[in-house]
Each structure stands twice: as structure tokens, then as C-alpha cells.
Amino acid sequence: MFAGENGLHGDPRLKAISEAIRVVPHFPKPGIMFQDITTLLLDHKAFKSTVDIFVDRYRHMNISAVAGVEARGFMFGPPIALAIGAKFVPLRKPGKLPGGVISEEYVLEYGTDCLEMHVEAVQPGERVMVIDDLVATGGTLSAAISLLERVGAEVVECACVIGLPEVKGHCKLNGKPLYVLVEPRQ
Amino acid sequence: MNALTGNSLKISRVNIVSKKFQRHSHSGNSVTLKSPNTSVNFQPIRAAITGAADSGETHSTVLPTESARDQLRSDMAASPDVKDGRIAGISAAIRVIPDFPKPGILFQDITTLLLDPKAFKDTIDLFVERYKDKNISVVAGIEARGFIFGPPIALAIGAKFVPMRKPNKLPGEVISEEYSLEYGTDKMEMHVGAVQAGERALVIDDLIATGGTLCAAISLLERVGVHVVECACVIELEYLKDGGGAAIRGEESAAEGGRRVGTG
């Protein structure tokens, strides 16, 4: 669900967040209008608003872990985790996490990729939220949900700053709800 | 590469790619990096105690002099941060993984610190306390673990966060700095326009070994006229008592929550 249609209708912070995001055409390849959140990170007020909106939503949901998808999920996840008193769990590309990991393969436009998590990062029954900067097809988030469910955690919600319009019709990933702040800019 | 077997340490000379830094060899083989743009008093960066943790940097080290090691030990003991009770909790929360990513390396794993909300919060608080009144407008975090510590600090001190990334990750116009690895080189990139000349910056990463990556970050920032106030790392690798380790002097480095591995 989009924040502007659910509880934050008319919230000026959403407009500021949207305007702080830069569009870079034809990156990483022709035809793609890349939604660049680095300009949001340069705008302290807008970055803080982003984190505040997520914190306000999740602080009373008894969430004990925030799982962030490498690498841009690492920028939004920790501030949220710290504010709600949860642990932060990095979900990483293969080979980066030392020690015992579990892996989940997922489909890309061409080929596959893999997401890894430390086996003991979350316990069965823990309530977890997953965060990334942007959701397009939901493939990465689905892999994240899988990893967490495989160790018995309960994924309460997935959260993204930006959501492509396609997700509107499919607000659930593997049956899990999705919460998005803004749509992509043109 | 540092391959620690028992008490012996294989070392080789540090190789720094960046032309901006002059290498000075002192007697006793300690190496100083000086940025020509600053006249800051450099604090020594303490170094590898048990074989450097890997962060993609070169692990080549040189032996410090006996007197340099003694000075460092007394510097550390005198530091008020060491006495802060939060430090012990932070240190205890960091996990060591042997032989990762390759045999002989003791990897300092901060993910267990992130699983301990109190220790993670203490880590951030220590940095925020140190930097909040230093007029810092930029926190530059090095991919990828610097992305975890940098943003909470930036948000708390009212600064912007600038990711320093591996090649080809940042869209749009970037500047690059090449730096030395144990074998070969790597490149770090920063967005053009992310920072302005005259801004005051903090560079953050989870761990410092040789300082190669941090030097690349300093270079990128200085090239666009930014003043790097300090580099901060959660973990700073330490001297071996019986004499091995990197004596690289770089920009002022604060090892908050320093992980003391082995010797006191």
C-alpha cells in the first residue's frame, strides 16, 4: 500500500521525499529511468522524514528485527532499527557474510542472483520487517521473505521508499503486505 | 599478506597507489602518510594484532619501532574512551571468524554487534557525542559496512550522508580514486556534486587495517575541496606485543569502541 493513500494523505513530508529523489535516465542501461536515492540522503530533513515515517509505523508493532537488503537497504534499515529498539540484519550478496549462512536464489530479468543471511540472526517466532530502497517486481523482497520464513521468523511487512506502479495491483509479496512511501518520478 | 601462525607474522612493505600521499620511511620502518593539503597532527593508527581482518584492503604491514609501540600503548591507556563502560559491551558483541575470507585471516564480524540493540546504539552514541559539535556537514560512509554506521550518525548530527561506492554502482557523474589491494587495485567512487568545497567531513567504516580504503576516501573528498576532520572506525586493529603490525600514520583516526584483540 502507498503511504499517501493510507493514513498519510496530504502529508507534506511525502512530497519533500519524492522531490529529493533524482532520476538518472538510461542507468544502468538504456530505457531505465533510475530512481537515485543518494540525493535524498543529501537532504537531511527529507532523509529524517523518511526514517521518521517508517519508525512511526513500526514502533508499536513489536518488531524485534529489521532486515535490510544490500546495499541501499543498509542505509535505511539501521536508523529504523535503532529507533524502534530492534536488531539490524543485513541480507547480503553471496560470499560477503562470514560464518554460517543460508541462501535463497531469485530470478532476475536475465539469469538469477542470490541473497544470504546469517543462520542465527533471527530466532523462530521473531517479528521482522524487511526494508529496501525500491521495489519493482518484488523478486528481491520475495527472496528476503523466504530466508526469514525458512528460519521460522514472521515477516510482518516489507517497506520501501519507492514502489513502481506495478506493485499497486500486487500489494502483497508471498502474502506479506508491502508499504511504500512514493512512486517513481518521471 | 599477514599470515599469522603462532607468533610469527609474514609482512611485506605497504604499497600505496595514491600519488597524493608521500611515503616517508623512518628508522624502524614505520610509514607515514601525509596529505599535502593538511597540516594536521597525525595520530598513529594501531594495527594488526592477529592477522588483519579483511575489508578488501591490502594486509601488507611493516614493523613499528619499539618506542612507537610503547607510545601507542600509553596513548590508548590514556584515552578516556577506553574507560567508557560502553566500549566493553561493544567489543564483546563483535564476533571473530577464523580463516575468512581465506586461511590465516581472523575476520572481525560486526553483524553480531548489529544484533545487539544496546551495543549498536552505544556505538552510534559514542560517535555522535564525539562529532556533534564539530560542525560536520558530511558523513561519508564506505561501502558496504560504512553504510550501516554512517547514516544513523549523519541523522543524529544533522549532516548529509554520502556513500563512497565500488565502481559502477552510483548513477550519474562520479569521480574515482584507485587504491592498492594486496594483489592489484580497486576503485572507489563518489558522486560529483554530493559535497561542496569547504564542507567539513567525517569518513566512517567498520574497520581500519592498513588505511588504504580510508585514504582513497580522504582523497576523493579533498579533491573537491572538502576538509576531512576525522576518520572513524568501530574496530582498529592493534599491535602485536611481540612485534608485528602496521604502523601507518594517517589522518586523525578515532577508534571508538575499539576492539582489542589479544593484548590489552
Short mmCIF file of C-alpha atoms in Angstrom, two decimals:
data_model
loop_
_atom_site.label_atom_id
_atom_site.label_comp_id
_atom_site.label_asym_id
_atom_site.label_seq_id
_atom_site.Cartn_x
_atom_site.Cartn_y
_atom_site.Cartn_z
CA MET A 1 0.00 0.00 0.00
CA PHE A 2 1.14 3.52 -0.65
CA ALA A 3 1.56 5.83 2.32
CA GLY A 4 -0.25 8.70 0.61
CA GLU A 5 -3.36 6.58 0.26
CA ASN A 6 -3.16 5.10 3.71
CA GLY A 7 -3.02 7.44 6.64
CA LEU A 8 -0.55 9.96 5.24
CA HIS A 9 -2.75 11.60 2.64
CA GLY A 10 -1.54 15.16 2.10
CA ASP A 11 1.47 14.73 4.36
CA PRO A 12 3.96 17.34 3.08
CA ARG A 13 6.86 15.09 4.00
CA LEU A 14 5.94 12.71 1.20
CA LYS A 15 6.21 15.48 -1.36
CA ALA A 16 9.59 16.55 0.01
CA ILE A 17 10.83 12.97 -0.08
CA SER A 18 9.65 12.49 -3.65
CA GLU A 19 11.26 15.73 -4.80
CA ALA A 20 14.56 14.83 -3.16
CA ILE A 21 14.91 11.71 -5.29
CA ARG A 22 16.82 12.16 -8.53
CA VAL A 23 16.02 10.39 -11.77
CA VAL A 24 19.01 9.29 -13.84
CA PRO A 25 17.96 8.23 -17.34
CA HIS A 26 19.40 5.18 -19.03
CA PHE A 27 21.12 3.73 -16.00
CA PRO A 28 22.25 1.01 -15.68
CA LYS A 29 21.11 0.52 -19.28
CA PRO A 30 19.11 2.32 -21.97
CA GLY A 31 15.42 2.71 -21.26
CA ILE A 32 15.72 2.52 -17.49
CA MET A 33 14.88 5.68 -15.52
CA PHE A 34 16.95 5.02 -12.40
CA GLN A 35 15.49 6.30 -9.13
CA ASP A 36 18.54 7.65 -7.31
CA ILE A 37 18.04 7.95 -3.56
CA THR A 38 21.52 9.36 -2.91
CA THR A 39 20.11 12.87 -3.33
CA LEU A 40 17.55 12.04 -0.63
CA LEU A 41 20.46 11.16 1.68
CA LEU A 42 21.99 14.57 0.98
CA ASP A 43 18.81 16.28 2.21
CA HIS A 44 18.96 15.83 5.97
CA LYS A 45 15.38 16.92 6.57
CA ALA A 46 13.93 14.66 3.88
CA PHE A 47 16.09 11.71 4.93
CA LYS A 48 14.99 12.19 8.53
CA SER A 49 11.35 12.39 7.41
CA THR A 50 11.74 9.10 5.55
CA VAL A 51 13.07 7.36 8.63
CA ASP A 52 10.50 9.03 10.90
CA ILE A 53 7.57 7.83 8.79
CA PHE A 54 8.78 4.23 8.93
CA VAL A 55 9.57 4.48 12.65
CA ASP A 56 6.13 5.87 13.43
CA ARG A 57 4.54 2.99 11.55
CA TYR A 58 6.60 0.16 13.05
CA ARG A 59 7.42 1.24 16.59
CA HIS A 60 4.33 -0.29 18.15
CA MET A 61 4.23 -3.45 16.04
CA ASN A 62 6.51 -5.43 18.37
CA ILE A 63 9.15 -5.82 15.72
CA SER A 64 12.40 -7.26 17.01
CA ALA A 65 14.41 -7.30 13.77
CA VAL A 66 14.80 -5.08 10.72
CA ALA A 67 16.26 -6.92 7.73
CA GLY A 68 17.86 -4.66 5.14
CA VAL A 69 18.73 -5.70 1.62
CA GLU A 70 22.28 -4.92 0.45
CA ALA A 71 23.31 -2.23 -0.21
CA ARG A 72 20.73 0.58 -0.15
CA GLY A 73 18.64 -1.23 2.44
CA PHE A 74 21.66 -0.77 4.71
CA MET A 75 21.18 3.00 4.62
CA PHE A 76 17.53 2.99 5.72
CA GLY A 77 17.35 -0.10 7.92
CA PRO A 78 19.78 0.74 10.74
CA PRO A 79 18.27 4.13 11.65
CA ILE A 80 14.84 2.49 11.80
CA ALA A 81 16.13 -0.45 13.84
CA LEU A 82 17.89 1.84 16.31
CA ALA A 83 14.79 3.97 16.78
CA ILE A 84 12.43 1.05 17.42
CA GLY A 85 14.89 -0.93 19.55
CA ALA A 86 15.21 -3.77 17.05
CA LYS A 87 18.26 -5.57 15.78
CA PHE A 88 19.51 -5.00 12.25
CA VAL A 89 20.06 -7.98 9.98
CA PRO A 90 21.93 -7.43 6.73
CA LEU A 91 20.77 -9.54 3.79
CA ARG A 92 23.78 -9.77 1.53
CA LYS A 93 25.10 -10.78 -1.86
CA PRO A 94 26.81 -14.18 -1.87
CA GLY A 95 30.15 -14.61 -0.18
CA LYS A 96 30.08 -11.44 1.91
CA LEU A 97 28.80 -12.76 5.24
CA PRO A 98 31.34 -14.77 7.23
CA GLY A 99 30.29 -17.87 9.12
CA GLY A 100 27.16 -19.96 8.68
CA VAL A 101 24.65 -18.59 6.17
CA ILE A 102 21.53 -19.68 4.35
CA SER A 103 20.97 -18.67 0.72
CA GLU A 104 17.97 -18.01 -1.44
CA GLU A 105 18.22 -17.79 -5.19
CA TYR A 106 15.93 -15.44 -7.09
CA VAL A 107 15.19 -14.61 -10.69
CA LEU A 108 16.47 -11.53 -12.49
CA GLU A 109 15.46 -10.27 -15.90
CA TYR A 110 18.33 -12.32 -17.26
CA GLY A 111 19.64 -15.08 -15.02
CA THR A 112 19.49 -15.38 -11.26
CA ASP A 113 21.03 -13.86 -8.16
CA CYS A 114 21.32 -14.95 -4.57
CA LEU A 115 20.65 -13.41 -1.17
CA GLU A 116 22.28 -14.67 2.05
CA MET A 117 21.52 -14.32 5.73
CA HIS A 118 23.33 -15.45 8.85
CA VAL A 119 21.66 -18.59 10.20
CA GLU A 120 21.42 -17.37 13.77
CA ALA A 121 20.49 -13.77 13.08
CA VAL A 122 16.80 -14.29 13.82
CA GLN A 123 15.00 -16.82 16.00
CA PRO A 124 11.78 -18.69 15.26
CA GLY A 125 8.79 -16.58 16.15
CA GLU A 126 10.56 -13.24 15.89
CA ARG A 127 8.61 -10.47 14.16
CA VAL A 128 10.63 -8.92 11.35
CA MET A 129 10.25 -6.13 8.83
CA VAL A 130 12.20 -6.08 5.55
CA ILE A 131 13.47 -2.83 4.05
CA ASP A 132 14.90 -1.82 0.70
CA ASP A 133 15.06 1.45 -1.20
CA LEU A 134 12.86 0.39 -4.11
CA VAL A 135 10.51 -2.42 -5.14
CA ALA A 136 9.99 -3.24 -8.81
CA THR A 137 9.00 -6.84 -9.43
CA GLY A 138 9.35 -7.88 -5.80
CA GLY A 139 11.81 -10.65 -6.65
CA THR A 140 14.45 -9.48 -4.16
CA LEU A 141 11.91 -8.91 -1.39
CA SER A 142 10.41 -12.35 -2.02
CA ALA A 143 13.84 -13.90 -1.56
CA ALA A 144 14.25 -11.94 1.66
CA ILE A 145 10.87 -13.12 2.95
CA SER A 146 11.82 -16.70 2.09
CA LEU A 147 15.08 -16.54 4.02
CA LEU A 148 13.35 -15.22 7.11
CA GLU A 149 10.47 -17.68 6.94
CA ARG A 150 12.86 -20.57 6.48
CA VAL A 151 14.25 -19.87 9.96
CA GLY A 152 10.78 -19.53 11.43
CA ALA A 153 10.57 -15.76 11.65
CA GLU A 154 7.32 -13.94 10.99
CA VAL A 155 7.62 -11.25 8.32
CA VAL A 156 5.22 -8.54 9.43
CA GLU A 157 5.67 -6.22 6.44
CA CYS A 158 8.06 -5.17 3.66
CA ALA A 159 8.82 -1.47 3.39
CA CYS A 160 10.33 0.53 0.54
CA VAL A 161 10.88 4.21 -0.07
CA ILE A 162 9.90 3.89 -3.74
CA GLY A 163 7.44 1.50 -5.38
CA LEU A 164 6.92 1.08 -9.09
CA PRO A 165 3.26 1.44 -10.05
CA GLU A 166 3.08 -2.28 -10.94
CA VAL A 167 3.10 -3.11 -7.26
CA LYS A 168 -0.18 -1.31 -6.69
CA GLY A 169 -2.14 -4.21 -8.00
CA HIS A 170 0.01 -6.68 -6.15
CA CYS A 171 0.38 -5.16 -2.73
CA LYS A 172 1.35 -8.44 -1.20
CA LEU A 173 4.51 -10.42 -1.64
CA ASN A 174 4.23 -14.10 -0.85
CA GLY A 175 1.12 -12.99 1.03
CA LYS A 176 3.03 -10.38 3.03
CA PRO A 177 1.94 -6.74 2.97
CA LEU A 178 4.03 -4.06 1.32
CA TYR A 179 4.29 -0.44 2.44
CA VAL A 180 5.69 2.18 0.07
CA LEU A 181 6.22 5.90 0.53
CA VAL A 182 6.33 7.30 -3.01
CA GLU A 183 6.01 6.40 -6.66
CA PRO A 184 8.90 6.86 -9.07
CA ARG A 185 9.49 10.28 -10.56
CA GLN A 186 9.46 10.71 -14.30
CA MET B 1 49.70 -10.60 3.46
CA ASN B 2 49.59 -11.14 7.15
CA ALA B 3 49.53 -14.83 7.80
CA LEU B 4 49.75 -15.37 11.46
CA THR B 5 50.98 -18.74 12.51
CA GLY B 6 51.72 -18.95 16.20
CA ASN B 7 53.70 -15.83 16.96
CA SER B 8 55.28 -15.26 13.60
CA LEU B 9 53.97 -12.73 11.16
CA LYS B 10 54.76 -12.51 7.50
CA ILE B 11 54.97 -8.95 6.38
CA SER B 12 55.73 -7.04 3.29
CA ARG B 13 56.03 -3.40 2.53
CA VAL B 14 53.00 -1.21 2.24
CA ASN B 15 52.21 -0.14 -1.27
CA ILE B 16 50.08 2.94 -1.58
CA VAL B 17 48.80 3.78 -5.01
CA SER B 18 47.56 7.30 -4.45
CA LYS B 19 50.01 9.86 -5.71
CA LYS B 20 48.71 12.48 -3.35
CA PHE B 21 50.35 10.89 -0.38
CA GLN B 22 54.04 10.89 0.28
CA ARG B 23 55.53 7.90 1.96
CA HIS B 24 58.22 8.54 4.49
CA SER B 25 60.27 5.69 5.83
CA HIS B 26 61.52 6.27 9.29
CA SER B 27 64.12 4.23 11.02
CA GLY B 28 62.41 1.14 12.27
CA ASN B 29 60.27 1.00 9.14
CA SER B 30 57.25 2.92 10.32
CA VAL B 31 55.43 4.56 7.45
CA THR B 32 53.76 7.92 7.46
CA LEU B 33 51.18 9.11 5.01
CA LYS B 34 50.91 12.83 4.74
CA SER B 35 48.28 14.61 2.78
CA PRO B 36 49.81 17.69 1.21
CA ASN B 37 46.65 19.67 1.84
CA THR B 38 46.54 19.35 5.57
CA SER B 39 48.84 20.14 8.38
CA VAL B 40 47.06 18.02 10.93
CA ASN B 41 48.97 16.22 13.60
CA PHE B 42 48.57 12.61 12.72
CA GLN B 43 47.74 10.09 15.32
CA PRO B 44 49.09 6.67 14.77
CA ILE B 45 46.66 4.09 13.66
CA ARG B 46 47.23 1.00 15.64
CA ALA B 47 47.33 -2.16 13.72
CA ALA B 48 47.12 -5.80 13.09
CA ILE B 49 47.27 -7.93 16.08
CA THR B 50 46.20 -11.28 14.87
CA GLY B 51 46.32 -11.05 11.16
CA ALA B 52 44.33 -8.27 9.67
CA ALA B 53 40.62 -8.56 9.26
CA ASP B 54 39.74 -8.34 5.66
CA SER B 55 37.98 -5.38 4.21
CA GLY B 56 39.32 -5.67 0.73
CA GLU B 57 42.43 -3.75 1.65
CA THR B 58 46.00 -4.76 1.47
CA HIS B 59 47.22 -6.51 4.56
CA SER B 60 50.83 -5.66 3.96
CA THR B 61 52.39 -4.25 7.08
CA VAL B 62 55.69 -3.06 8.34
CA LEU B 63 57.24 -3.43 11.75
CA PRO B 64 56.90 -0.47 14.11
CA THR B 65 59.74 0.61 16.33
CA GLU B 66 59.70 -0.46 19.97
CA SER B 67 59.29 3.13 21.13
CA ALA B 68 56.41 3.71 18.71
CA ARG B 69 54.62 0.70 20.14
CA ASP B 70 55.12 1.86 23.72
CA GLN B 71 53.86 5.31 22.84
CA LEU B 72 50.76 3.84 21.28
CA ARG B 73 50.05 1.65 24.26
CA SER B 74 50.23 4.60 26.58
CA ASP B 75 48.12 6.70 24.20
CA MET B 76 45.45 4.02 24.26
CA ALA B 77 45.54 3.61 28.02
CA ALA B 78 45.19 7.35 28.45
CA SER B 79 42.22 7.61 26.14
CA PRO B 80 39.07 8.35 28.11
CA ASP B 81 37.09 6.34 25.62
CA VAL B 82 38.75 3.12 26.67
CA LYS B 83 37.46 3.62 30.17
CA ASP B 84 33.88 4.15 28.98
CA GLY B 85 31.86 1.14 30.08
CA ARG B 86 30.05 1.02 26.77
CA ILE B 87 33.25 0.07 25.00
CA ALA B 88 33.44 -3.30 26.72
CA GLY B 89 29.94 -4.17 25.59
CA ILE B 90 30.68 -3.15 22.04
CA SER B 91 33.88 -5.14 21.94
CA ALA B 92 32.20 -8.20 23.37
CA ALA B 93 29.47 -8.03 20.76
CA ILE B 94 31.89 -8.36 17.84
CA ARG B 95 32.44 -11.90 16.63
CA VAL B 96 35.72 -13.25 15.29
CA ILE B 97 35.53 -15.71 12.42
CA PRO B 98 38.79 -17.57 11.72
CA ASP B 99 40.00 -18.19 8.21
CA PHE B 100 37.58 -15.85 6.47
CA PRO B 101 37.71 -14.90 3.65
CA LYS B 102 40.83 -17.02 3.45
CA PRO B 103 43.09 -19.10 5.73
CA GLY B 104 45.08 -17.14 8.26
CA ILE B 105 42.73 -14.18 8.49
CA LEU B 106 40.72 -13.59 11.68
CA PHE B 107 37.68 -11.73 10.41
CA GLN B 108 36.13 -9.14 12.74
CA ASP B 109 32.40 -9.63 12.20
CA ILE B 110 30.30 -6.64 13.22
CA THR B 111 26.99 -8.28 12.29
CA THR B 112 26.70 -9.64 15.83
CA LEU B 113 27.09 -6.07 17.11
CA LEU B 114 24.10 -5.12 14.94
CA LEU B 115 22.08 -7.89 16.57
CA ASP B 116 22.60 -6.29 19.99
CA PRO B 117 20.43 -3.17 20.00
CA LYS B 118 22.08 -1.72 23.10
CA ALA B 119 25.61 -2.24 21.86
CA PHE B 120 24.74 -0.92 18.40
CA LYS B 121 23.10 2.14 19.93
CA ASP B 122 26.11 2.69 22.20
CA THR B 123 28.40 2.56 19.17
CA ILE B 124 26.42 5.24 17.40
CA ASP B 125 26.06 7.32 20.57
CA LEU B 126 29.82 7.33 21.14
CA PHE B 127 30.42 8.64 17.64
CA VAL B 128 27.59 11.18 17.87
CA GLU B 129 28.92 12.50 21.19
CA ARG B 130 32.31 12.98 19.63
CA TYR B 131 31.19 14.67 16.42
CA LYS B 132 28.03 16.57 17.14
CA ASP B 133 29.73 19.86 18.00
CA LYS B 134 32.40 19.74 15.34
CA ASN B 135 30.38 21.48 12.59
CA ILE B 136 30.44 18.45 10.39
CA SER B 137 28.11 18.68 7.42
CA VAL B 138 29.07 15.45 5.65
CA VAL B 139 29.34 11.86 6.80
CA ALA B 140 30.95 9.74 4.08
CA GLY B 141 30.44 6.01 4.54
CA ILE B 142 32.45 3.37 2.75
CA GLU B 143 30.59 0.54 1.02
CA ALA B 144 29.15 -1.57 2.41
CA ARG B 145 29.56 -1.70 6.19
CA GLY B 146 30.16 2.03 6.38
CA PHE B 147 26.57 2.33 5.09
CA ILE B 148 25.34 0.75 8.30
CA PHE B 149 27.10 3.09 10.75
CA GLY B 150 27.19 6.30 8.73
CA PRO B 151 23.50 7.16 8.26
CA PRO B 152 22.49 6.95 11.94
CA ILE B 153 25.41 9.24 12.81
CA ALA B 154 24.57 11.65 9.98
CA LEU B 155 20.94 11.83 11.02
CA ALA B 156 21.83 12.48 14.65
CA ILE B 157 24.33 15.26 13.95
CA GLY B 158 22.34 16.95 11.19
CA ALA B 159 24.75 16.05 8.39
CA LYS B 160 24.19 14.61 4.97
CA PHE B 161 25.22 11.06 4.19
CA VAL B 162 27.44 10.39 1.18
CA PRO B 163 28.01 6.79 0.09
CA MET B 164 31.51 6.00 -1.19
CA ARG B 165 30.96 3.10 -3.54
CA LYS B 166 32.57 0.36 -5.56
CA PRO B 167 32.78 1.12 -9.29
CA ASN B 168 29.67 1.47 -11.42
CA LYS B 169 27.15 1.43 -8.59
CA LEU B 170 26.50 5.16 -8.44
CA PRO B 171 24.38 6.50 -11.31
CA GLY B 172 25.27 9.80 -12.93
CA GLU B 173 28.56 11.61 -12.79
CA VAL B 174 31.23 10.37 -10.41
CA ILE B 175 34.86 10.88 -9.53
CA SER B 176 37.07 7.86 -8.88
CA GLU B 177 40.13 7.09 -6.83
CA GLU B 178 42.18 4.00 -7.35
CA TYR B 179 43.76 2.30 -4.38
CA SER B 180 46.02 -0.62 -3.68
CA LEU B 181 44.95 -4.08 -2.64
CA GLU B 182 47.14 -6.94 -1.60
CA TYR B 183 47.08 -8.07 -5.21
CA GLY B 184 46.06 -5.48 -7.71
CA THR B 185 43.95 -2.38 -7.23
CA ASP B 186 40.36 -1.39 -6.63
CA LYS B 187 38.45 1.83 -7.20
CA MET B 188 36.22 3.96 -5.04
CA GLU B 189 33.67 6.40 -6.44
CA MET B 190 31.78 9.42 -5.16
CA HIS B 191 29.06 11.47 -6.82
CA VAL B 192 30.07 14.77 -8.35
CA GLY B 193 28.12 17.47 -6.54
CA ALA B 194 27.49 15.44 -3.40
CA VAL B 195 29.76 17.69 -1.39
CA GLN B 196 30.87 21.32 -1.75
CA ALA B 197 34.30 22.87 -1.29
CA GLY B 198 34.78 23.99 2.29
CA GLU B 199 32.46 21.44 3.83
CA ARG B 200 33.71 19.53 6.87
CA ALA B 201 33.51 15.76 6.61
CA LEU B 202 33.76 12.63 8.69
CA VAL B 203 34.69 9.36 6.98
CA ILE B 204 33.35 6.15 8.51
CA ASP B 205 33.96 2.47 8.01
CA ASP B 206 33.57 -0.57 10.24
CA LEU B 207 37.26 -1.40 10.44
CA ILE B 208 40.65 0.02 9.62
CA ALA B 209 43.53 -2.27 8.74
CA THR B 210 46.15 -0.57 6.59
CA GLY B 211 44.13 2.55 5.94
CA GLY B 212 44.20 2.16 2.16
CA THR B 213 40.46 2.42 1.73
CA LEU B 214 40.18 5.37 4.09
CA CYS B 215 42.99 7.14 2.23
CA ALA B 216 41.08 6.72 -1.02
CA ALA B 217 38.01 8.24 0.60
CA ILE B 218 40.04 11.15 2.00
CA SER B 219 41.48 11.73 -1.46
CA LEU B 220 38.11 11.87 -3.13
CA LEU B 221 36.83 14.40 -0.62
CA GLU B 222 39.94 16.56 -0.67
CA ARG B 223 39.96 16.61 -4.45
CA VAL B 224 36.71 18.56 -4.34
CA GLY B 225 37.90 20.89 -1.60
CA VAL B 226 36.33 19.24 1.42
CA HIS B 227 38.12 19.28 4.77
CA VAL B 228 38.24 15.80 6.29
CA VAL B 229 38.00 16.40 10.00
CA GLU B 230 38.49 12.81 11.07
CA CYS B 231 38.19 9.18 10.06
CA ALA B 232 36.25 6.96 12.41
CA CYS B 233 36.11 3.20 12.65
CA VAL B 234 34.44 0.84 15.06
CA ILE B 235 37.40 -1.51 15.05
CA GLU B 236 41.02 -0.60 14.94
CA LEU B 237 43.45 -3.43 14.68
CA GLU B 238 46.19 -3.47 17.26
CA TYR B 239 49.85 -4.04 17.58
CA LEU B 240 51.22 -7.40 18.37
CA LYS B 241 53.08 -7.27 21.61
CA ASP B 242 55.92 -9.29 20.25
CA GLY B 243 56.35 -7.13 17.29
CA GLY B 244 54.46 -7.20 14.10
CA GLY B 245 51.86 -4.89 12.80
CA ALA B 246 51.17 -1.94 10.64
CA ALA B 247 52.45 1.43 11.73
CA ILE B 248 50.60 3.52 9.24
CA ARG B 249 50.05 7.05 10.28
CA GLY B 250 47.15 8.60 8.50
CA GLU B 251 44.61 11.30 9.02
CA GLU B 252 43.48 11.62 12.61
CA SER B 253 41.80 8.40 13.38
CA ALA B 254 39.46 7.73 16.25
CA ALA B 255 38.83 4.11 17.00
CA GLU B 256 35.70 4.35 19.00
CA GLY B 257 34.62 1.22 20.72
CA GLY B 258 37.99 -0.15 19.76
CA ARG B 259 38.14 -3.84 19.53
CA ARG B 260 41.13 -5.02 21.50
CA VAL B 261 42.07 -8.41 20.22
CA GLY B 262 44.60 -10.28 22.30
CA THR B 263 46.99 -7.90 24.03
CA GLY B 264 45.48 -5.43 26.48
#
